[in-house]
Amino acid sequence: MLSQPINVSFDISSGRTVTIETGKLARQADGSVTVRQGNCIILATAVANKEPKEGQSFFPLTVDYQEKFASAGRIPGSFFKRESKLNDYEVLTSRLIDRALRPLFPEDYLCDVQILVTLMSSDPEVMPDALACLAASAALAVSDIPIQESISEVRIARINGEFVVNPYRSELAKADMDFIIAATEKNIMMVEGGSKECSEEDLIRAIELAHEAIQVQVKAQLELRALKGVTTKREYAKPVLNEELKAKVEAFAKDKVYAVAKAALAKHDRSDKFDAIGVELMEHLKAEYNVEEGGSLDDTIKKQAKNFYADLQYYVVRDMILNDRVRLDGRGLEDVRPLAMEIDVLPSPHGAALFTRGETQSITTVTLGTPLDELLVESAATSDYTKFILHYNFPPFSTGEVKMMRGPGRREVGHGALAMRSLKQMMPGDDFPYTVRVVSDILESNGSSSMATVCAGSLALMDAGIPMPKHVSGVAMGLITKEGKFAVLTDILGDEDHLGDMDFKVTGTRDGICGVQMDIKVDGLSMDIMRQALMQANRGRMHILDAMYATIDKAREDVKPHAPRMVKLFIDKEFIGAVIGPGGKVIQEMQRETGTTINIEEKNNQGEVSIFGTKKENVDKAVNWIKGIASQPTVGDVYEATVKSIQPYGAFVEFLPGKQGLLHISEVSWKRLETLEGVLKEGDMVKVKLTGTDPKSGKFKLSRKILLPKPEGQGNSRQEYGND
């Protein structure tokens, strides 16, 4: 017999209702729910294997968010007309869910878990990414999959000075702060977003308000769980730990690990030393377990010993940092590694910078393009073009590894999005004519390469002559806590990222925060600790900014000589047809004669013209040509005209592009002329004054002689020029 659906509703604010329902769709999944706000409906399912794969040593969680184009009444634009791999927006939304949920599973839970979140119905005003994690967590809540707590995410934005939870899409366009916050009922788990130079206290306030909204959503999930009657989580096989073996590993290796950790070695040297201790440990354990010469340890003992040794490194290094206040490379808690920066490092790109911080290095290029190079960013509900593109590449040699070269993974998409969001805050507005592509290639990595991308990107943009008003830099922070003690780390190493309780990246200018990406792996992080981390990040950011301004203190006055030239101008929309011409004849002639690319479209009830070329003089020629077509001649103005044809009664001259008039033979000279032979010929340039228009035909009347000195004793011509 079909079960009856169960639902719970709650109010976000301002009478906006969200409903979570289970029991109707996807009932064979371990847990499934729909979340609805307005016409936006999201389906989330959660399924977990009952047993881990043999030899499984990590938690295999998969989270995929996908938007069905049918949800918005659209057909996909791809060749196959069906949804395929996740686009960047879907990948980023999947990451938002994954990063918030992953720390809440038990450390010893190794079964495959798959969470699928699908947009089934789209509402043009409701942002689905703000509801996706609520749906995923609710699906887990109504299942017996052993997650430890329920969570939710909300978007919080500051609009006209007021904070709004889950604003409508149209409202978000006016926001100067836009963050996604994830939290349990008690603790913040994740922060992601950007702002136009907000303060640290503004960010803290946004997090606090978001947490209040999340607590309502968590309670709704627990209520739904109770209504469904789920009271327990499934049991799973926990690994049996050999405590005797653990003690042997600690007794042999603890002091050795501490000595290497305290030696302030470089990344690979430190790794080699730790590996050597691991080899010695295995030989020691062979003797402890009386393994015959040439024999090997039992596979179970060997595997557990490796795990115990990895755990030992983790705890020894954490204790060293907490107790000795010194880090793996010998730095103090707030020290930033040595910085080296160069601009104009590559001759052909339109802008380039090399940024090195310790053992992390990015070479970043900037390419300038036309409006035809804009990127189409599609979701089910929207199709928008963007003129600012940032791509981040992380080749395996950057960490000294050999790996398959594939397309960008989720990590690359996420890191690139953080850098793009941060730098975009300082990019010029819509009147800036260029499409800009920034590419960061990571050449070396031990620490935050996304923050290196932000710094190198800011330097390269200024090197390219992009009129950014301020530099943007970034720094990655870490946190280690234990029994009431804590240490906040500035500019963390890769190893410190792995062993820390928080990965906190902050970008910004000297005047405020532009971007944040924070993942917290520990319960009970207080706002006081978060506030200290933010202020310490501010000091680190300022230190890096000082070095960046010393390298280049403002954007170049102009783009480089080999960079394309681009000008944008606006004309009355009534002239758009004249600029294009019948069948595109006029605009094609302009492009052919000037060697430029011209793009014209109607925006905001006027014509927006973008002119793109490699030579300044060609661009200027095209600009003047268009201005001539789109301008109204003014009686009394003087023009440089070109003689187009000679007639017995005068010369026809073009005084503005596309505008011709008759220069009557009587208006060529004060001297009476019988013919123009020897006076003017086709192609001559002649200065003329517009004296009027024929009231019947509208034809332009021009005079050359009025601009010439008048011979003494000669009377006025038959025309009076009252506006000389």
XYZ file of C-alpha atoms in Angstrom:
724
model
C 0.000 0.000 0.000
C 1.334 3.457 -0.879
C 2.497 5.462 2.110
C 1.216 8.959 2.674
C 3.700 11.804 2.256
C 4.846 13.651 5.371
C 5.783 17.316 5.297
C 6.973 20.128 7.528
C 6.885 23.849 6.689
C 8.663 26.858 8.124
C 8.932 30.553 7.376
C 12.244 31.997 6.151
C 11.174 35.618 6.572
C 8.695 38.074 5.097
C 6.073 35.364 4.699
C 8.203 33.160 2.439
C 7.435 29.510 3.215
C 9.657 26.477 2.656
C 8.163 22.971 2.760
C 10.159 19.732 3.227
C 8.322 16.552 2.214
C 9.209 12.848 2.274
C 7.439 9.602 1.433
C 6.167 10.475 -2.047
C 9.135 10.391 -4.445
C 12.140 8.063 -4.797
C 11.023 5.759 -2.001
C 13.660 3.060 -2.632
C 16.474 5.415 -1.688
C 17.670 5.238 1.915
C 16.396 8.769 2.297
C 14.614 11.132 -0.077
C 12.906 14.511 0.291
C 11.634 17.385 -1.773
C 12.189 20.972 -0.697
C 9.875 23.623 -2.091
C 9.852 27.402 -2.039
C 7.482 29.094 -4.467
C 7.743 27.151 -7.737
C 11.251 25.935 -6.933
C 11.215 22.194 -6.134
C 14.397 20.262 -5.346
C 14.602 16.475 -5.001
C 17.419 15.065 -2.837
C 18.234 11.380 -2.375
C 20.791 9.649 -0.166
C 21.943 6.053 -0.542
C 24.753 4.254 1.318
C 26.246 0.806 0.854
C 25.825 -1.537 3.797
C 29.475 -2.635 3.762
C 32.707 -0.839 2.791
C 34.727 -2.056 -0.172
C 37.539 -4.432 0.677
C 40.673 -2.495 1.577
C 38.808 0.835 1.723
C 40.903 3.400 3.619
C 39.008 6.673 3.115
C 35.409 7.881 3.226
C 33.971 7.745 -0.340
C 31.285 10.449 -0.374
C 29.858 11.578 -3.726
C 27.638 14.653 -4.007
C 26.151 15.718 -7.352
C 23.808 18.665 -7.859
C 22.160 18.869 -11.273
C 19.575 21.124 -12.844
C 17.059 19.649 -15.274
C 16.454 22.155 -18.061
C 12.842 21.003 -18.197
C 12.496 22.541 -14.724
C 12.480 25.945 -16.414
C 10.697 24.855 -19.582
C 13.877 24.819 -21.656
C 15.668 22.366 -23.938
C 19.456 22.078 -23.457
C 21.475 23.881 -26.108
C 24.018 21.080 -26.600
C 24.261 19.014 -29.782
C 22.615 16.027 -28.091
C 19.845 18.134 -26.498
C 20.208 16.456 -23.127
C 21.890 17.192 -19.825
C 25.469 15.904 -19.776
C 28.358 16.535 -17.397
C 27.885 19.057 -14.640
C 28.592 22.660 -15.582
C 30.689 24.912 -13.338
C 27.661 26.272 -11.461
C 26.484 22.743 -10.682
C 29.996 21.697 -9.637
C 30.281 24.674 -7.284
C 26.873 23.927 -5.760
C 27.895 20.272 -5.316
C 31.043 21.428 -3.521
C 29.029 23.650 -1.183
C 27.036 20.599 -0.076
C 29.999 18.218 0.091
C 32.232 20.510 2.131
C 29.513 21.086 4.730
C 28.419 17.444 5.106
C 31.705 15.534 4.890
C 33.071 16.435 8.382
C 29.844 15.210 10.016
C 30.273 11.537 9.133
C 32.105 9.314 11.662
C 35.841 9.063 10.997
C 35.656 5.260 10.920
C 32.693 5.129 8.510
C 34.059 3.943 5.141
C 30.942 2.870 3.209
C 30.160 4.516 -0.137
C 27.582 7.289 0.221
C 25.960 8.965 -2.784
C 23.853 12.105 -2.480
C 22.044 13.313 -5.594
C 20.294 16.685 -5.574
C 18.165 17.598 -8.593
C 16.320 20.789 -9.495
C 12.934 19.500 -10.678
C 11.056 22.801 -10.981
C 12.606 26.250 -11.287
C 11.344 29.558 -9.968
C 12.908 32.598 -11.673
C 13.155 34.428 -8.333
C 14.303 31.595 -6.028
C 18.014 30.726 -5.918
C 18.174 26.901 -5.714
C 21.784 26.718 -4.451
C 20.633 28.193 -1.120
C 18.175 25.289 -0.667
C 20.274 22.420 -2.055
C 22.173 21.622 1.153
C 18.953 21.775 3.202
C 17.520 19.138 0.857
C 20.636 16.932 1.069
C 20.755 17.090 4.864
C 17.009 16.392 5.137
C 17.407 13.300 2.934
C 20.093 12.043 5.336
C 17.952 12.988 8.353
C 15.044 10.757 7.268
C 17.423 7.858 6.514
C 19.380 5.563 8.806
C 22.726 6.585 7.268
C 24.964 7.360 10.272
C 25.608 11.060 9.893
C 26.178 12.669 13.292
C 24.168 15.901 12.926
C 21.776 17.679 10.611
C 22.851 20.906 8.965
C 21.566 23.504 6.544
C 22.836 26.333 4.380
C 21.445 29.779 3.717
C 22.479 32.657 1.531
C 22.783 35.964 3.340
C 23.177 39.202 1.440
C 23.379 42.850 2.391
C 21.001 44.884 0.252
C 20.714 48.634 0.749
C 22.419 48.252 4.130
C 20.080 45.506 5.409
C 20.897 41.800 5.749
C 18.448 39.491 3.947
C 18.326 35.687 4.272
C 17.840 33.839 0.962
C 17.020 36.972 -1.060
C 15.211 36.740 -4.373
C 17.348 36.696 -7.508
C 16.286 40.229 -8.485
C 17.203 41.505 -5.011
C 20.626 39.862 -5.137
C 21.640 42.020 -8.092
C 21.742 45.020 -5.705
C 23.746 43.300 -2.923
C 27.210 44.413 -1.804
C 27.683 41.256 0.330
C 26.733 37.755 -0.819
C 27.663 34.714 1.308
C 26.537 31.101 1.653
C 26.788 29.901 5.269
C 26.488 26.265 6.409
C 26.030 25.247 10.037
C 24.660 22.679 12.452
C 22.307 23.783 15.194
C 25.340 24.772 17.289
C 28.353 25.264 15.026
C 29.384 27.029 11.822
C 30.714 24.540 9.249
C 31.394 26.527 6.073
C 31.459 30.068 4.692
C 31.722 30.930 0.997
C 31.115 34.213 -0.793
C 32.243 37.660 -1.758
C 31.662 41.324 -1.041
C 32.603 44.793 -2.140
C 35.182 45.428 0.594
C 33.195 44.584 3.709
C 34.769 44.775 7.168
C 35.579 41.810 9.402
C 32.788 42.817 11.789
C 30.300 42.952 8.888
C 31.212 39.366 8.043
C 30.855 38.219 11.658
C 27.406 39.834 11.829
C 26.345 38.132 8.591
C 27.453 34.739 9.934
C 25.558 35.235 13.188
C 22.313 36.186 11.423
C 22.669 33.294 8.988
C 23.162 30.860 11.884
C 19.895 31.985 13.462
C 18.053 31.158 10.219
C 19.844 27.802 9.922
C 18.751 26.756 13.429
C 15.096 27.031 12.321
C 15.823 24.821 9.307
C 17.656 22.177 11.374
C 14.703 21.944 13.783
C 12.353 21.437 10.834
C 14.468 18.481 9.657
C 14.426 16.911 13.116
C 10.648 17.350 13.224
C 10.289 15.648 9.837
C 12.547 12.822 11.021
C 10.372 12.329 14.131
C 7.165 12.330 12.056
C 8.617 9.607 9.848
C 9.516 7.596 12.918
C 13.282 7.308 12.332
C 14.851 6.868 15.765
C 18.194 5.119 15.166
C 21.094 5.107 12.749
C 22.336 1.895 11.161
C 25.167 -0.030 12.728
C 28.321 -0.492 10.701
C 31.450 -2.561 11.101
C 34.096 -0.569 12.918
C 37.736 -1.449 12.418
C 39.272 -3.386 15.292
C 42.291 -1.471 16.550
C 45.377 -3.202 17.843
C 46.198 -1.067 20.881
C 49.409 -2.985 21.520
C 50.608 -2.224 18.015
C 49.630 1.419 18.424
C 51.769 1.649 21.566
C 54.744 0.038 19.767
C 54.474 2.521 16.888
C 54.290 5.474 19.264
C 57.186 4.273 21.412
C 59.465 3.819 18.402
C 58.524 6.796 16.216
C 57.192 9.627 18.373
C 60.501 11.278 19.235
C 61.846 10.728 15.713
C 58.764 12.370 14.179
C 59.049 15.304 16.577
C 62.723 15.809 15.662
C 61.904 15.947 11.942
C 58.912 18.241 12.534
C 61.071 20.625 14.574
C 63.922 20.672 12.012
C 62.291 23.320 9.748
C 62.952 21.300 6.598
C 61.667 21.978 3.092
C 58.560 20.077 1.970
C 60.232 17.234 0.062
C 63.105 16.884 2.533
C 60.616 16.597 5.379
C 58.549 14.055 3.453
C 61.659 11.982 2.704
C 62.647 11.977 6.386
C 59.144 10.878 7.454
C 59.223 8.116 4.819
C 62.597 6.942 6.099
C 61.223 6.716 9.642
C 58.327 4.661 8.232
C 60.763 2.200 6.668
C 62.710 1.946 9.948
C 59.422 1.399 11.788
C 58.536 -1.595 9.620
C 61.945 -3.151 10.210
C 61.556 -2.537 13.940
C 58.117 -4.186 13.943
C 59.491 -7.218 12.131
C 61.873 -7.694 15.038
C 59.091 -7.072 17.564
C 56.904 -9.715 15.944
C 59.785 -12.167 15.341
C 59.481 -12.144 11.548
C 62.120 -14.318 9.939
C 64.827 -12.667 7.848
C 63.496 -12.058 4.356
C 59.924 -12.416 5.574
C 57.259 -9.700 5.786
C 54.803 -8.482 8.365
C 51.246 -9.711 8.401
C 49.184 -7.530 6.019
C 46.767 -6.509 8.778
C 49.602 -5.451 11.077
C 51.351 -3.613 8.266
C 48.200 -1.727 7.262
C 47.314 -0.745 10.819
C 50.906 0.249 11.531
C 50.882 2.616 8.552
C 47.617 4.149 9.769
C 48.941 4.514 13.329
C 52.121 6.115 11.984
C 50.115 8.625 9.890
C 47.992 9.454 12.945
C 51.132 9.867 15.047
C 52.549 12.440 12.611
C 49.221 14.289 12.731
C 49.112 14.554 16.527
C 52.834 15.195 17.071
C 52.891 18.127 14.649
C 49.674 19.579 16.099
C 51.071 19.354 19.641
C 54.351 20.940 18.548
C 52.547 23.932 17.041
C 50.249 24.331 20.055
C 52.949 23.922 22.709
C 56.109 25.270 21.071
C 54.340 27.966 18.959
C 56.594 27.052 16.041
C 55.638 25.532 12.690
C 56.960 22.838 10.356
C 59.114 25.253 8.369
C 60.326 27.119 11.462
C 58.039 30.136 11.116
C 56.107 31.824 13.880
C 52.321 31.635 13.833
C 51.821 34.919 11.931
C 54.832 34.822 9.605
C 54.235 34.919 5.855
C 56.764 33.021 3.764
C 59.233 34.993 1.580
C 57.592 36.780 -1.345
C 58.884 37.327 -4.887
C 56.885 39.079 -7.610
C 57.492 40.089 -11.217
C 55.316 41.618 -13.913
C 55.729 41.697 -17.699
C 57.444 38.310 -17.509
C 56.171 37.034 -20.887
C 56.553 39.079 -24.089
C 53.444 38.048 -26.032
C 50.488 37.917 -23.570
C 48.650 41.188 -22.995
C 49.539 41.017 -19.296
C 51.564 38.593 -17.179
C 52.844 38.193 -13.625
C 54.869 35.652 -11.678
C 54.017 35.363 -7.986
C 56.038 33.205 -5.591
C 55.294 32.728 -1.898
C 57.603 30.197 -0.293
C 57.098 26.947 -2.222
C 53.932 28.116 -3.988
C 54.166 29.746 -7.406
C 51.683 30.970 -10.007
C 52.339 32.386 -13.450
C 49.227 34.242 -14.556
C 48.383 35.718 -17.934
C 45.728 38.188 -19.077
C 44.195 38.203 -22.560
C 41.990 41.005 -23.898
C 39.146 40.136 -26.257
C 36.052 41.543 -27.913
C 32.382 41.260 -26.890
C 32.273 38.273 -29.249
C 34.557 36.485 -26.750
C 32.111 36.788 -23.839
C 31.357 33.562 -21.975
C 27.811 32.210 -21.870
C 27.006 31.025 -18.340
C 23.872 28.883 -18.311
C 21.747 27.411 -15.588
C 18.216 26.103 -15.876
C 16.760 29.504 -14.992
C 19.274 31.908 -16.534
C 21.478 32.481 -19.553
C 23.919 35.304 -18.902
C 27.075 36.485 -20.608
C 30.137 37.455 -18.600
C 33.069 39.581 -19.753
C 35.410 38.412 -16.987
C 36.748 34.852 -17.111
C 39.302 33.200 -14.821
C 40.701 29.706 -15.306
C 42.933 27.906 -12.815
C 45.207 25.008 -13.791
C 46.986 22.669 -11.384
C 49.388 20.371 -13.281
C 50.832 17.367 -11.390
C 54.431 18.588 -11.618
C 53.511 21.447 -9.258
C 53.644 18.929 -6.399
C 56.365 16.743 -7.910
C 53.901 14.003 -8.903
C 53.062 11.967 -11.994
C 49.332 11.878 -12.747
C 47.030 11.572 -15.739
C 46.339 14.908 -17.429
C 42.579 15.330 -17.622
C 40.169 18.234 -17.755
C 39.774 20.515 -14.746
C 38.393 18.737 -11.682
C 36.081 20.071 -9.004
C 39.013 21.407 -6.989
C 40.259 23.460 -9.958
C 36.760 24.810 -10.624
C 36.327 25.766 -6.961
C 39.719 27.447 -6.616
C 39.214 29.359 -9.860
C 35.770 30.531 -8.749
C 37.168 31.902 -5.464
C 39.889 33.847 -7.295
C 37.463 35.118 -9.927
C 34.923 36.252 -7.319
C 37.636 38.143 -5.452
C 39.205 39.924 -8.425
C 35.851 40.731 -10.019
C 35.059 43.088 -7.128
C 37.743 45.489 -8.445
C 37.111 45.087 -12.175
C 35.776 48.139 -14.062
C 32.053 48.359 -14.796
C 29.939 47.516 -17.819
C 31.266 50.483 -19.783
C 34.690 48.774 -19.913
C 34.826 47.486 -23.507
C 37.064 44.419 -23.245
C 36.327 40.796 -22.474
C 39.106 39.760 -20.074
C 40.414 36.216 -19.572
C 42.814 35.473 -16.717
C 44.629 32.122 -16.628
C 46.602 30.986 -13.581
C 49.019 28.103 -14.102
C 50.341 26.760 -10.810
C 54.005 25.872 -11.231
C 54.718 24.899 -7.635
C 52.424 24.203 -4.704
C 52.867 23.897 -0.968
C 50.130 26.014 0.538
C 47.277 27.966 -0.939
C 47.635 28.184 -4.709
C 44.206 29.846 -4.971
C 45.518 32.772 -2.927
C 48.624 32.883 -5.136
C 46.228 33.075 -8.091
C 44.469 36.096 -6.589
C 47.760 37.928 -6.034
C 49.257 37.005 -9.420
C 45.948 37.838 -11.112
C 45.827 41.317 -9.573
C 49.421 42.013 -10.663
C 48.800 40.703 -14.191
C 45.607 42.751 -14.608
C 47.436 45.952 -13.684
C 50.303 44.941 -15.976
C 47.760 44.593 -18.801
C 46.455 48.133 -18.274
C 43.072 47.085 -16.853
C 41.950 50.107 -14.770
C 41.649 48.324 -11.415
C 41.550 50.945 -8.657
C 43.231 48.732 -6.025
C 45.207 45.542 -5.646
C 43.497 42.425 -4.276
C 45.556 39.903 -2.321
C 44.703 36.811 -0.332
C 46.054 34.646 2.452
C 45.114 31.178 3.734
C 44.667 30.749 7.465
C 44.710 27.607 9.592
C 43.585 26.706 13.100
C 44.652 24.068 15.598
C 42.661 23.545 18.805
C 42.981 21.161 21.739
C 41.574 21.222 25.249
C 40.984 24.964 25.369
C 44.247 25.896 23.636
C 44.324 27.149 20.056
C 46.746 28.479 17.478
C 45.760 30.527 14.420
C 48.249 30.082 11.558
C 48.898 32.623 8.795
C 49.858 31.414 5.301
C 49.453 27.696 5.948
C 51.514 24.951 4.340
C 49.892 22.016 2.589
C 50.653 19.774 5.587
C 49.138 22.344 7.967
C 45.978 22.387 5.860
C 45.717 18.601 6.272
C 46.293 18.528 10.024
C 44.416 21.701 10.972
C 40.871 22.229 12.205
C 40.063 25.040 9.790
C 41.001 26.121 6.280
C 40.143 29.797 6.030
C 40.975 31.804 2.889
C 40.399 35.569 2.958
C 40.951 37.947 0.050
C 40.618 41.703 -0.095
C 42.064 45.154 -0.592
C 43.519 47.514 1.980
C 39.958 48.700 2.601
C 38.003 45.481 3.064
C 37.221 41.843 2.323
C 36.418 40.772 -1.244
C 36.154 36.992 -0.865
C 36.029 34.251 1.758
C 36.196 30.465 1.636
C 36.148 28.712 4.993
C 35.847 25.056 5.960
C 35.722 24.127 9.640
C 36.495 20.580 10.787
C 35.944 20.988 14.533
C 32.865 21.481 16.702
C 32.429 24.496 18.929
C 34.416 27.158 17.087
C 33.597 30.375 18.930
C 33.017 33.722 17.268
C 35.913 35.114 19.314
C 38.324 32.654 17.691
C 36.839 33.408 14.281
C 37.207 37.132 14.933
C 40.891 36.641 15.881
C 41.454 34.584 12.740
C 39.917 37.343 10.607
C 42.054 40.069 12.189
C 45.192 37.951 11.822
C 44.260 37.357 8.171
C 43.934 41.119 7.771
C 47.523 41.624 8.945
C 48.788 38.916 6.603
C 46.864 40.401 3.696
C 48.317 43.863 4.333
C 51.862 42.455 4.395
C 51.352 40.854 0.968
C 49.637 43.967 -0.418
C 52.634 46.110 0.542
C 54.871 43.871 -1.571
C 52.402 43.948 -4.466
C 52.217 47.754 -4.474
C 56.020 47.865 -4.427
C 55.969 45.784 -7.631
C 53.336 47.864 -9.466
C 51.417 50.549 -7.605
C 48.730 51.255 -10.194
C 47.460 49.957 -13.505
C 49.364 50.952 -16.635
C 47.948 54.058 -18.289
C 47.270 52.156 -21.501
C 47.237 48.608 -22.781
C 50.517 47.297 -24.181
C 51.498 48.193 -27.765
C 50.821 44.664 -29.036
C 47.483 44.419 -27.205
C 44.293 45.027 -29.164
C 42.685 48.444 -28.988
C 39.056 48.730 -28.130
C 36.690 51.657 -27.865
C 33.065 51.656 -26.843
C 30.699 54.463 -27.812
C 26.982 55.022 -27.602
C 24.750 56.399 -30.362
C 21.053 57.178 -30.639
C 19.227 53.979 -31.538
C 17.758 55.652 -34.629
C 21.254 55.545 -36.191
C 21.824 51.792 -35.642
C 20.356 50.984 -39.042
C 22.472 53.653 -40.731
C 25.678 52.298 -39.182
C 24.828 48.738 -40.238
C 23.532 49.736 -43.667
C 21.323 47.723 -46.030
C 22.300 44.077 -45.700
C 25.232 45.090 -43.504
C 26.888 46.942 -46.364
C 28.064 49.972 -44.371
C 29.464 48.136 -41.347
C 31.198 45.599 -43.588
C 32.816 48.393 -45.574
C 33.983 50.066 -42.358
C 35.527 46.830 -41.097
C 37.194 46.194 -44.442
C 38.589 49.714 -44.811
C 39.778 50.075 -41.211
C 40.814 46.487 -40.426
C 38.716 46.535 -37.243
C 35.978 44.377 -35.771
C 32.786 46.295 -35.009
C 29.968 44.999 -32.854
C 26.717 46.922 -32.425
C 23.621 46.109 -30.397
C 20.731 47.925 -28.802
C 20.945 48.238 -25.012
C 19.012 50.478 -22.657
C 17.226 52.197 -25.555
C 20.461 53.248 -27.272
C 23.036 51.761 -29.613
C 26.168 50.336 -27.981
C 29.070 50.134 -30.458
C 32.314 48.296 -29.665
C 35.271 48.788 -31.996
C 38.193 46.384 -31.740
C 41.487 46.571 -33.652
C 45.216 46.000 -33.382
C 46.259 49.534 -34.430
C 45.186 52.718 -32.693
C 44.956 54.759 -35.905
C 42.586 52.193 -37.448
C 40.360 52.217 -34.370
C 40.305 56.033 -34.384
C 39.347 56.011 -38.069
C 36.433 53.662 -37.374
C 35.332 55.773 -34.393
C 35.260 58.950 -36.497
C 33.420 57.147 -39.277
C 30.680 55.970 -36.917
C 30.470 59.330 -35.180
C 29.994 60.911 -38.565
C 27.139 58.599 -39.468
C 25.494 58.958 -36.093
C 25.871 62.693 -35.686
C 23.562 65.453 -36.889
C 25.365 68.135 -38.920
C 25.111 71.559 -37.329
C 24.643 74.689 -39.425
C 27.663 76.903 -38.932
C 30.139 74.084 -38.230
C 33.277 73.690 -40.332
C 34.222 70.281 -41.780
C 37.105 68.672 -43.652
C 35.360 67.375 -46.758
C 36.410 65.014 -49.549
C 35.513 65.822 -53.161
C 33.512 62.883 -54.511
C 32.497 64.145 -57.988
C 32.790 67.273 -60.184
C 29.791 68.667 -62.044
C 29.500 71.761 -64.286
C 27.571 73.533 -61.520
C 29.787 72.543 -58.592
C 31.310 69.682 -56.582
C 29.660 67.055 -54.433
C 31.671 66.598 -51.260
C 31.427 64.196 -48.296
C 31.831 66.257 -45.132
C 30.815 63.508 -42.680
C 30.839 59.740 -43.239
C 27.733 58.975 -45.269
C 26.742 62.655 -45.555
C 27.272 64.622 -48.764
C 26.346 68.075 -49.892
C 26.735 70.335 -52.909
C 29.522 72.872 -52.927
C 28.099 75.187 -55.621
C 30.612 76.646 -58.065
C 29.675 80.121 -56.795
C 30.684 79.070 -53.250
C 34.127 77.753 -54.128
C 35.908 81.115 -54.457
C 35.251 84.837 -54.171
C 36.425 84.983 -57.770
C 33.821 84.124 -60.397
C 34.576 80.680 -61.878
C 33.343 79.341 -65.195
C 34.618 75.818 -64.466
C 36.233 73.909 -61.587
C 38.944 72.504 -63.798
C 42.297 73.265 -62.221
C 40.596 74.310 -58.972
C 39.208 71.043 -57.540
C 39.403 67.405 -58.533
C 38.025 64.143 -57.139
C 39.775 63.077 -53.930
C 40.821 66.590 -52.915
C 40.378 67.567 -49.277
C 38.646 70.898 -48.858
C 37.515 72.792 -45.775
C 33.838 73.812 -45.963
C 31.227 75.411 -43.763
C 27.652 74.147 -43.482
C 25.537 77.191 -44.277
C 22.076 75.629 -44.267
C 19.740 73.062 -45.746
C 17.266 73.274 -48.601
C 13.819 73.510 -46.946
C 12.205 71.399 -49.692
C 14.759 68.660 -50.381
C 16.690 68.736 -47.099
C 19.976 68.821 -49.022
C 22.983 70.391 -47.343
C 24.362 73.744 -48.517
C 28.092 74.250 -48.184
C 30.521 77.117 -48.759
C 34.255 77.214 -49.144
C 34.711 80.894 -49.992
C 33.240 82.051 -46.684
C 36.330 80.561 -45.009
C 38.683 82.447 -47.389
C 39.822 86.070 -46.951
C 37.410 88.407 -48.720
C 39.039 90.636 -51.386
C 38.837 94.345 -50.598
C 36.027 96.268 -52.281
C 33.972 93.148 -53.083
C 30.383 93.095 -51.842
C 28.600 90.377 -50.005
C 27.564 87.286 -51.883
C 23.901 86.766 -52.560
C 23.614 84.792 -49.302
C 23.848 86.286 -45.844
C 25.770 84.257 -43.315
C 24.326 85.408 -40.080
C 26.131 82.789 -38.018
C 29.747 83.451 -39.082
